[in-house]
Amino acid sequence: DFGELAEGLGYKAYAVGGFIRDLLLRRSNLDIDIVVEGDGIRFARAFAEKYGVRARCHKKFNTAVLIFPDGLKVDVATARLEYYQYPAALPVVQFGSLKMDLYRRDFTINTLAVALNPEEFGELIDFFGGQKDIKDKAVRVLHNLSFVEDPTRILRAVRFEQRFSFKVGKQTAGLMRNTVKMGLLSKLGGHRLFHELQQILMEEDPLPAIRRMGEFELLAAFHPSLRYDAHMQALFARVKEVISWYELSFLDEPLESWWVYFLVLFSRLSRKELKQVLDRLEIPLSRQERIVWTYNRVDHLLGTFFRLPDPRPSDIYRALQPFRPEELLFLMVQATCEDVRRIVSHYCHRYRHVQTELKGRDLKAMGFPPGPLYSRILNDLLDARLNGQVRSRAEELEFVK
Ligand code: CTP
């Protein structure tokens, strides 16, 4: 469909990049990138109109996103056609703009394209040896300045290498180390650095990529005192365990698992160092406060509450209720004793969703004057429910009376 439409407009369209790479690797990928030799926005608008999907256009970059009802996303980019003027001032289309577009990309494995126009549909276009590198399982840049142009590619190299069990090529690894030595990562904006870290932590198994970041001395870009050592490795292994446990136990509850890795990664920094990292990553202040709150709260609970013998369910509920699931998992990772993990697990399975049957409107109907008294009564009632003192609406009514 894309190809026919392109043909009709006198353009050429190609599927490119990660989608083709993953096709060759037989991995699923729902993000399709299309490069149009022609006007990408006009192409996207025409497609959207013909097939009744939504198109979001970014005029400044000559790009558009087609959004399908089932969640499929297609990015459309324009490979600018370059017009060279003859002395007679006749504009001539310079072909090979696809090649230029692909040359600007990070790694050879991301430079493959497949033609979509009807006549050459399905033809694989490989200007830079991407197919061979996929076969050789190698992550290689296209030219020596690639990392200097865009240092985030250093982190991308590690991410792709570990995701596909590839190996960064020798020369590429050398260029990475040089770029790191030149301190170019420190020139990166905080948002971009944070985004790349997040991408790594969102990988199915971020652990090997973090180890590799350690080897390339990339952790120092976040904070000089950040290390990947045996302790960190052990903590991350526990993160993996608790995430699997949670995801299997609570299948349809959303979990931002990368956030647990994030909390663990910076958990051993001093408060001052932590502040430096969070500022470096341009984390908004409200989020920074929440992170510091989490560390403090977890320390506090492990140091006091969890040392008490036989806490009541209502005490457990009050202690753990302020936490988000990701923060609870962080607590489980930090806990050295099995009992704590068992208590958190009980909380997640049994107490977390306990509610009173009576609500404010019931209290009103019973003649209680509205005010702060309501929340006191309902809190006491919830505690009684949690501790098994009341089990039904009738018992709740009795309790309130
Ligand atoms: N790209 C690049 N330099 C960057 C980021 C992206 O050259 N710093 C290029 C890559 O060649 C990539 C394309 O832009 O193929 C799209 O980027 P992205 O969607 O991040 O890459 P994918 O390969 O699709 O990665 P993922 O599978 O993680 O979505």
Short mmCIF file of C-alpha atoms and ligand atoms in Angstrom, two decimals:
data_model
loop_
_atom_site.label_atom_id
_atom_site.label_comp_id
_atom_site.label_asym_id
_atom_site.label_seq_id
_atom_site.Cartn_x
_atom_site.Cartn_y
_atom_site.Cartn_z
CA ASP A 1 0.00 0.00 0.00
CA PHE A 2 2.80 2.40 0.89
CA GLY A 3 4.59 1.56 -2.32
CA GLU A 4 1.59 2.08 -4.57
CA LEU A 5 0.81 5.37 -2.96
CA ALA A 6 4.41 6.51 -3.36
CA GLU A 7 4.38 5.43 -6.99
CA GLY A 8 1.20 7.43 -7.56
CA LEU A 9 2.86 10.55 -6.20
CA GLY A 10 6.01 9.97 -8.22
CA TYR A 11 8.04 9.15 -5.10
CA LYS A 12 10.09 6.20 -3.96
CA ALA A 13 9.40 4.70 -0.55
CA TYR A 14 11.59 2.38 1.51
CA ALA A 15 11.17 0.59 4.80
CA VAL A 16 14.42 1.16 6.67
CA GLY A 17 16.37 0.75 9.86
CA GLY A 18 15.43 -1.24 12.96
CA PHE A 19 12.41 -2.82 11.33
CA ILE A 20 14.48 -4.42 8.57
CA ARG A 21 17.27 -5.36 11.00
CA ASP A 22 14.72 -7.13 13.19
CA LEU A 23 13.12 -8.77 10.18
CA LEU A 24 16.47 -10.36 9.32
CA LEU A 25 16.98 -11.31 12.96
CA ARG A 26 13.44 -12.69 13.09
CA ARG A 27 12.53 -10.47 16.01
CA SER A 28 9.20 -8.73 16.22
CA ASN A 29 9.14 -4.97 15.84
CA LEU A 30 5.99 -2.91 15.68
CA ASP A 31 7.70 0.35 14.76
CA ILE A 32 8.10 0.77 11.05
CA ASP A 33 10.30 3.49 9.63
CA ILE A 34 9.71 4.63 6.10
CA VAL A 35 11.95 6.93 4.14
CA VAL A 36 10.40 8.69 1.19
CA GLU A 37 12.40 10.12 -1.64
CA GLY A 38 9.99 12.96 -2.17
CA ASP A 39 7.80 14.93 0.20
CA GLY A 40 7.31 12.75 3.29
CA ILE A 41 4.59 14.93 4.76
CA ARG A 42 2.55 14.97 1.60
CA PHE A 43 2.97 11.21 1.38
CA ALA A 44 1.82 10.72 5.00
CA ARG A 45 -1.19 13.01 4.55
CA ALA A 46 -2.24 11.19 1.39
CA PHE A 47 -1.91 7.84 3.15
CA ALA A 48 -3.86 9.04 6.18
CA GLU A 49 -6.67 10.32 4.01
CA LYS A 50 -6.88 7.20 1.87
CA TYR A 51 -6.87 4.73 4.76
CA GLY A 52 -8.56 6.78 7.45
CA VAL A 53 -5.68 6.71 9.94
CA ARG A 54 -4.24 9.58 11.93
CA ALA A 55 -1.15 11.47 10.77
CA ARG A 56 0.91 13.72 13.01
CA CYS A 57 3.24 15.93 11.02
CA HIS A 58 6.39 17.76 12.07
CA LYS A 59 6.97 20.32 9.39
CA LYS A 60 10.27 21.46 10.81
CA PHE A 61 11.84 18.04 10.33
CA ASN A 62 9.79 17.01 7.32
CA THR A 63 8.64 13.94 9.19
CA ALA A 64 5.28 12.45 10.11
CA VAL A 65 3.90 9.63 12.21
CA LEU A 66 1.00 7.48 11.05
CA ILE A 67 -0.95 6.06 13.95
CA PHE A 68 -3.05 2.99 13.31
CA PRO A 69 -5.98 2.05 15.52
CA ASP A 70 -4.28 -1.19 16.64
CA GLY A 71 -1.26 0.67 18.01
CA LEU A 72 1.02 0.16 15.02
CA LYS A 73 3.17 3.22 14.41
CA VAL A 74 4.79 4.17 11.16
CA ASP A 75 7.37 6.94 11.08
CA VAL A 76 7.73 8.66 7.76
CA ALA A 77 10.88 10.63 7.02
CA THR A 78 11.84 12.65 4.00
CA ALA A 79 15.05 11.91 2.22
CA ARG A 80 15.49 15.35 0.82
CA LEU A 81 15.83 15.37 -2.89
CA GLU A 82 18.71 17.58 -3.73
CA TYR A 83 18.43 19.84 -6.69
CA TYR A 84 21.62 20.69 -8.49
CA GLN A 85 21.49 23.53 -10.89
CA TYR A 86 22.97 23.34 -14.31
CA PRO A 87 24.39 26.56 -15.59
CA ALA A 88 21.13 26.93 -17.47
CA ALA A 89 19.41 26.80 -14.11
CA LEU A 90 17.46 23.65 -14.80
CA PRO A 91 16.93 21.80 -11.57
CA VAL A 92 17.91 18.15 -11.70
CA VAL A 93 16.97 15.59 -9.17
CA GLN A 94 20.01 14.11 -7.50
CA PHE A 95 19.34 10.46 -6.93
CA GLY A 96 20.88 8.59 -4.07
CA SER A 97 19.18 10.63 -1.38
CA LEU A 98 18.21 7.38 0.36
CA LYS A 99 21.87 6.57 0.58
CA MET A 100 22.60 9.95 2.14
CA ASP A 101 19.82 9.42 4.64
CA LEU A 102 21.16 6.02 5.62
CA TYR A 103 24.74 7.27 5.82
CA ARG A 104 23.74 9.60 8.65
CA ARG A 105 22.69 6.66 10.83
CA ASP A 106 24.46 5.08 13.76
CA PHE A 107 25.42 1.51 12.86
CA THR A 108 25.61 -0.55 9.72
CA ILE A 109 23.01 -2.98 11.09
CA ASN A 110 20.54 -0.08 11.05
CA THR A 111 21.19 0.98 7.47
CA LEU A 112 19.32 -1.71 5.58
CA ALA A 113 16.36 -0.73 3.44
CA VAL A 114 13.68 -2.57 1.52
CA ALA A 115 12.10 -0.99 -1.54
CA LEU A 116 8.32 -0.62 -1.39
CA ASN A 117 7.40 0.68 -4.84
CA PRO A 118 5.57 -2.01 -6.85
CA GLU A 119 8.24 -2.60 -9.46
CA GLU A 120 11.07 -3.28 -7.06
CA PHE A 121 8.98 -4.33 -4.08
CA GLY A 122 10.92 -6.37 -1.55
CA GLU A 123 14.37 -5.62 -2.92
CA LEU A 124 16.91 -5.40 -0.11
CA ILE A 125 19.20 -2.39 -0.33
CA ASP A 126 22.46 -2.67 1.54
CA PHE A 127 24.87 0.22 0.91
CA PHE A 128 27.07 -0.24 3.95
CA GLY A 129 27.45 -3.94 4.57
CA GLY A 130 24.68 -4.22 7.13
CA GLN A 131 23.73 -7.72 6.08
CA LYS A 132 27.23 -9.02 6.59
CA ASP A 133 27.47 -7.37 10.00
CA ILE A 134 24.20 -8.93 11.07
CA LYS A 135 25.58 -12.28 9.95
CA ASP A 136 28.86 -11.60 11.78
CA LYS A 137 26.96 -10.33 14.82
CA ALA A 138 28.90 -7.08 14.77
CA VAL A 139 27.95 -3.56 15.82
CA ARG A 140 29.95 -1.20 13.63
CA VAL A 141 29.74 2.51 12.90
CA LEU A 142 29.77 3.81 9.35
CA HIS A 143 32.56 6.31 9.82
CA ASN A 144 35.13 7.44 12.38
CA LEU A 145 33.29 10.55 13.51
CA SER A 146 30.02 8.83 14.30
CA PHE A 147 30.43 8.94 18.09
CA VAL A 148 31.83 12.46 18.01
CA GLU A 149 28.79 13.61 16.07
CA ASP A 150 26.48 11.93 18.52
CA PRO A 151 27.91 10.51 21.75
CA THR A 152 24.59 8.92 22.72
CA ARG A 153 25.52 6.31 20.14
CA ILE A 154 28.07 4.95 22.61
CA LEU A 155 25.22 3.89 24.86
CA ARG A 156 23.19 2.69 21.90
CA ALA A 157 26.11 0.51 20.80
CA VAL A 158 26.14 -1.20 24.19
CA ARG A 159 22.38 -1.61 24.15
CA PHE A 160 22.24 -3.20 20.71
CA GLU A 161 25.29 -5.34 21.39
CA GLN A 162 23.75 -6.87 24.47
CA ARG A 163 20.20 -7.07 23.15
CA PHE A 164 21.24 -9.16 20.15
CA SER A 165 24.26 -10.86 21.75
CA PHE A 166 26.43 -9.14 19.16
CA LYS A 167 29.89 -7.74 19.64
CA VAL A 168 31.01 -4.17 19.07
CA GLY A 169 33.62 -4.32 16.29
CA LYS A 170 37.24 -3.74 17.27
CA GLN A 171 37.65 -0.43 15.53
CA THR A 172 34.24 0.74 16.71
CA ALA A 173 35.16 -0.17 20.29
CA GLY A 174 38.35 1.87 19.91
CA LEU A 175 36.37 4.86 18.70
CA MET A 176 34.00 4.49 21.64
CA ARG A 177 36.88 4.46 24.13
CA ASN A 178 38.44 7.50 22.47
CA THR A 179 35.20 9.42 22.58
CA VAL A 180 34.79 8.56 26.26
CA LYS A 181 38.40 9.64 26.96
CA MET A 182 37.77 12.93 25.19
CA GLY A 183 35.00 13.50 27.73
CA LEU A 184 32.35 14.00 25.08
CA LEU A 185 29.67 12.27 27.12
CA SER A 186 29.91 15.11 29.60
CA LYS A 187 28.84 17.47 26.81
CA LEU A 188 25.54 15.65 26.38
CA GLY A 189 22.40 17.26 27.69
CA GLY A 190 20.86 15.66 30.77
CA HIS A 191 17.62 14.73 29.03
CA ARG A 192 19.39 12.81 26.32
CA LEU A 193 21.65 11.05 28.78
CA PHE A 194 18.67 10.12 30.92
CA HIS A 195 16.75 8.90 27.88
CA GLU A 196 19.60 6.61 26.82
CA LEU A 197 19.94 5.22 30.33
CA GLN A 198 16.21 4.62 30.45
CA GLN A 199 16.35 2.80 27.12
CA ILE A 200 19.03 0.51 28.51
CA LEU A 201 17.10 -0.15 31.69
CA MET A 202 14.00 -0.92 29.61
CA GLU A 203 15.76 -3.74 27.76
CA GLU A 204 14.41 -7.18 28.50
CA ASP A 205 17.55 -7.92 30.51
CA PRO A 206 19.44 -4.71 31.29
CA LEU A 207 22.06 -6.48 33.38
CA PRO A 208 24.63 -7.37 30.72
CA ALA A 209 24.36 -3.90 29.21
CA ILE A 210 25.06 -2.30 32.57
CA ARG A 211 28.06 -4.58 33.06
CA ARG A 212 29.28 -3.55 29.62
CA MET A 213 28.75 0.11 30.50
CA GLY A 214 31.08 -0.52 33.39
CA GLU A 215 33.70 -2.00 31.05
CA PHE A 216 33.55 0.99 28.74
CA GLU A 217 33.72 3.32 31.75
CA LEU A 218 30.36 4.78 30.85
CA LEU A 219 28.98 4.71 34.38
CA ALA A 220 31.39 7.49 35.25
CA ALA A 221 29.46 9.71 32.83
CA PHE A 222 26.64 9.55 35.36
CA HIS A 223 28.79 9.86 38.45
CA PRO A 224 32.52 9.30 38.94
CA SER A 225 31.91 7.13 41.99
CA LEU A 226 29.46 4.79 40.26
CA ARG A 227 30.88 1.27 39.90
CA TYR A 228 29.75 -2.00 38.53
CA ASP A 229 31.13 -4.47 41.05
CA ALA A 230 30.15 -7.82 42.53
CA HIS A 231 27.76 -6.17 44.98
CA MET A 232 26.00 -4.22 42.25
CA GLN A 233 25.78 -7.40 40.21
CA ALA A 234 24.19 -9.25 43.12
CA LEU A 235 21.67 -6.45 43.63
CA PHE A 236 20.72 -6.45 39.96
CA ALA A 237 20.30 -10.21 39.99
CA ARG A 238 17.83 -9.74 42.84
CA VAL A 239 16.01 -7.03 40.89
CA LYS A 240 15.49 -9.53 38.12
CA GLU A 241 14.05 -12.04 40.56
CA VAL A 242 11.61 -9.68 42.23
CA ILE A 243 10.44 -8.28 38.90
CA SER A 244 9.73 -11.77 37.57
CA TRP A 245 7.91 -12.62 40.77
CA TYR A 246 5.78 -9.49 40.57
CA GLU A 247 4.99 -9.79 36.89
CA LEU A 248 3.98 -13.42 37.25
CA SER A 249 1.92 -12.80 40.38
CA PHE A 250 0.12 -9.72 39.13
CA LEU A 251 -0.17 -10.27 35.43
CA ASP A 252 -2.36 -7.35 34.55
CA GLU A 253 -0.90 -4.72 36.81
CA PRO A 254 1.38 -2.32 34.99
CA LEU A 255 4.94 -2.19 36.28
CA GLU A 256 7.65 0.19 35.16
CA SER A 257 10.38 -2.30 35.84
CA TRP A 258 13.15 -0.03 34.56
CA TRP A 259 12.45 2.20 37.52
CA VAL A 260 13.50 -0.53 39.97
CA TYR A 261 16.84 -0.84 38.17
CA PHE A 262 17.19 2.92 38.25
CA LEU A 263 16.63 3.08 42.01
CA VAL A 264 19.11 0.27 42.60
CA LEU A 265 21.75 1.75 40.30
CA PHE A 266 22.04 4.91 42.39
CA SER A 267 21.20 3.45 45.77
CA ARG A 268 24.74 3.35 47.09
CA LEU A 269 25.60 6.97 46.37
CA SER A 270 25.71 9.44 49.21
CA ARG A 271 22.85 11.93 49.30
CA LYS A 272 25.19 14.58 47.93
CA GLU A 273 26.34 12.37 45.06
CA LEU A 274 22.75 11.39 44.37
CA LYS A 275 21.79 15.04 44.04
CA GLN A 276 24.64 15.52 41.56
CA VAL A 277 23.44 12.61 39.43
CA LEU A 278 19.81 13.67 39.46
CA ASP A 279 20.76 17.23 38.52
CA ARG A 280 23.05 15.92 35.80
CA LEU A 281 20.13 13.94 34.37
CA GLU A 282 17.84 16.96 34.66
CA ILE A 283 15.30 14.98 36.65
CA PRO A 284 12.48 17.32 37.65
CA LEU A 285 12.59 18.41 41.28
CA SER A 286 9.33 16.72 42.25
CA ARG A 287 10.65 13.42 40.96
CA GLN A 288 13.97 13.99 42.72
CA GLU A 289 12.11 14.50 45.97
CA ARG A 290 10.22 11.28 45.48
CA ILE A 291 13.46 9.40 44.85
CA VAL A 292 15.06 10.76 48.00
CA TRP A 293 11.86 10.01 49.91
CA THR A 294 11.97 6.42 48.67
CA TYR A 295 15.58 5.88 49.77
CA ASN A 296 14.93 7.47 53.16
CA ARG A 297 11.70 5.60 53.73
CA VAL A 298 13.20 2.26 52.77
CA ASP A 299 16.21 2.83 55.05
CA HIS A 300 13.90 3.80 57.86
CA LEU A 301 11.61 0.81 57.48
CA LEU A 302 14.47 -1.66 57.25
CA GLY A 303 16.13 -0.09 60.27
CA THR A 304 13.08 0.07 62.53
CA PHE A 305 9.72 -1.28 61.46
CA PHE A 306 10.92 -4.53 59.99
CA ARG A 307 12.91 -5.30 63.13
CA LEU A 308 9.77 -5.43 65.25
CA PRO A 309 8.41 -8.91 65.87
CA ASP A 310 4.97 -9.88 64.53
CA PRO A 311 3.67 -6.67 62.99
CA ARG A 312 -0.12 -6.57 62.64
CA PRO A 313 -1.55 -6.55 59.12
CA SER A 314 -2.81 -3.02 59.66
CA ASP A 315 0.70 -1.86 60.65
CA ILE A 316 2.11 -3.48 57.53
CA TYR A 317 -0.56 -1.81 55.46
CA ARG A 318 0.19 1.62 56.92
CA ALA A 319 3.93 1.14 56.40
CA LEU A 320 3.73 -0.04 52.81
CA GLN A 321 0.66 1.69 51.46
CA PRO A 322 2.54 4.91 50.48
CA PHE A 323 4.81 2.95 48.12
CA ARG A 324 4.31 2.43 44.43
CA PRO A 325 4.89 -1.12 43.20
CA GLU A 326 8.33 -0.24 41.79
CA GLU A 327 9.34 1.19 45.15
CA LEU A 328 8.09 -1.90 46.96
CA LEU A 329 10.25 -4.03 44.72
CA PHE A 330 13.21 -1.79 45.50
CA LEU A 331 12.51 -2.40 49.18
CA MET A 332 12.49 -6.15 48.55
CA VAL A 333 15.86 -5.89 46.82
CA GLN A 334 17.38 -3.90 49.67
CA ALA A 335 16.09 -6.26 52.33
CA THR A 336 18.69 -8.76 53.38
CA CYS A 337 16.30 -10.93 55.30
CA GLU A 338 13.78 -13.28 53.80
CA ASP A 339 11.10 -12.26 56.35
CA VAL A 340 10.85 -8.77 54.91
CA ARG A 341 10.32 -10.10 51.41
CA ARG A 342 7.62 -12.41 52.75
CA ILE A 343 5.84 -9.55 54.46
CA VAL A 344 5.93 -7.39 51.32
CA SER A 345 4.63 -10.33 49.34
CA HIS A 346 1.75 -10.79 51.82
CA TYR A 347 1.02 -7.12 51.54
CA CYS A 348 0.86 -7.28 47.75
CA HIS A 349 -1.27 -10.41 47.69
CA ARG A 350 -3.59 -9.86 50.61
CA TYR A 351 -3.67 -6.44 52.18
CA ARG A 352 -3.07 -4.01 49.37
CA HIS A 353 -6.56 -4.11 47.94
CA VAL A 354 -8.54 -4.50 51.13
CA GLN A 355 -11.34 -1.96 51.41
CA THR A 356 -14.11 -1.20 53.82
CA GLU A 357 -17.61 -1.91 52.60
CA LEU A 358 -18.99 1.13 54.35
CA LYS A 359 -18.19 4.46 52.74
CA GLY A 360 -18.63 8.07 53.73
CA ARG A 361 -22.17 8.16 52.43
CA ASP A 362 -23.09 5.26 54.72
CA LEU A 363 -21.76 7.18 57.70
CA LYS A 364 -23.80 10.15 56.59
CA ALA A 365 -26.92 7.99 56.37
CA MET A 366 -26.17 6.75 59.88
CA GLY A 367 -26.32 10.34 61.05
CA PHE A 368 -22.65 11.11 61.67
CA PRO A 369 -21.92 14.79 61.13
CA PRO A 370 -19.64 15.22 58.09
CA GLY A 371 -16.05 16.20 58.89
CA PRO A 372 -12.66 14.79 59.82
CA LEU A 373 -14.39 12.20 61.98
CA TYR A 374 -15.29 10.28 58.80
CA SER A 375 -11.73 9.50 57.83
CA ARG A 376 -10.89 8.51 61.43
CA ILE A 377 -13.79 6.07 61.51
CA LEU A 378 -13.06 4.67 58.07
CA ASN A 379 -9.37 4.26 58.92
CA ASP A 380 -10.18 2.40 62.12
CA LEU A 381 -12.63 0.30 60.20
CA LEU A 382 -10.03 -0.53 57.58
CA ASP A 383 -7.58 -1.55 60.29
CA ALA A 384 -10.22 -3.78 61.82
CA ARG A 385 -10.88 -5.34 58.42
CA LEU A 386 -7.17 -5.91 57.81
CA ASN A 387 -6.70 -7.48 61.24
CA GLY A 388 -9.66 -9.76 60.73
CA GLN A 389 -11.78 -8.19 63.47
CA VAL A 390 -14.62 -7.50 61.04
CA ARG A 391 -15.42 -9.54 57.97
CA SER A 392 -18.77 -8.34 56.61
CA ARG A 393 -20.90 -5.28 56.16
CA ALA A 394 -22.98 -6.29 59.16
CA GLU A 395 -19.88 -6.58 61.33
CA GLU A 396 -18.67 -3.22 60.00
CA LEU A 397 -21.98 -1.61 61.01
CA GLU A 398 -21.70 -3.18 64.42
CA PHE A 399 -18.09 -1.96 64.74
CA VAL A 400 -19.00 1.60 63.83
CA LYS A 401 -21.89 1.71 66.27
N1 CTP B 1 19.66 6.81 14.97
C1 CTP B 1 20.95 7.29 14.87
N2 CTP B 1 21.55 7.92 15.93
C2 CTP B 1 20.88 8.05 17.10
C3 CTP B 1 19.57 7.58 17.22
C4 CTP B 1 18.99 6.95 16.13
O1 CTP B 1 21.57 7.17 13.83
N3 CTP B 1 21.45 8.65 18.13
C5 CTP B 1 19.05 6.14 13.80
C6 CTP B 1 19.27 4.63 13.84
O2 CTP B 1 19.94 4.22 12.70
C7 CTP B 1 17.90 4.00 13.91
C8 CTP B 1 16.94 5.13 13.59
O3 CTP B 1 17.66 6.35 13.78
O4 CTP B 1 17.75 2.94 13.02
C9 CTP B 1 15.72 5.09 14.47
O5 CTP B 1 16.08 5.19 15.85
P1 CTP B 1 15.43 4.29 16.96
O6 CTP B 1 13.98 4.21 16.76
O7 CTP B 1 15.97 4.70 18.28
O8 CTP B 1 16.16 2.91 16.61
P2 CTP B 1 15.71 1.42 16.45
O9 CTP B 1 16.84 0.81 15.72
O10 CTP B 1 14.35 1.25 15.89
O11 CTP B 1 15.80 0.95 17.96
P3 CTP B 1 14.77 0.16 18.87
O12 CTP B 1 14.74 -1.22 18.30
O13 CTP B 1 15.39 0.22 20.23
O14 CTP B 1 13.47 0.90 18.76
#
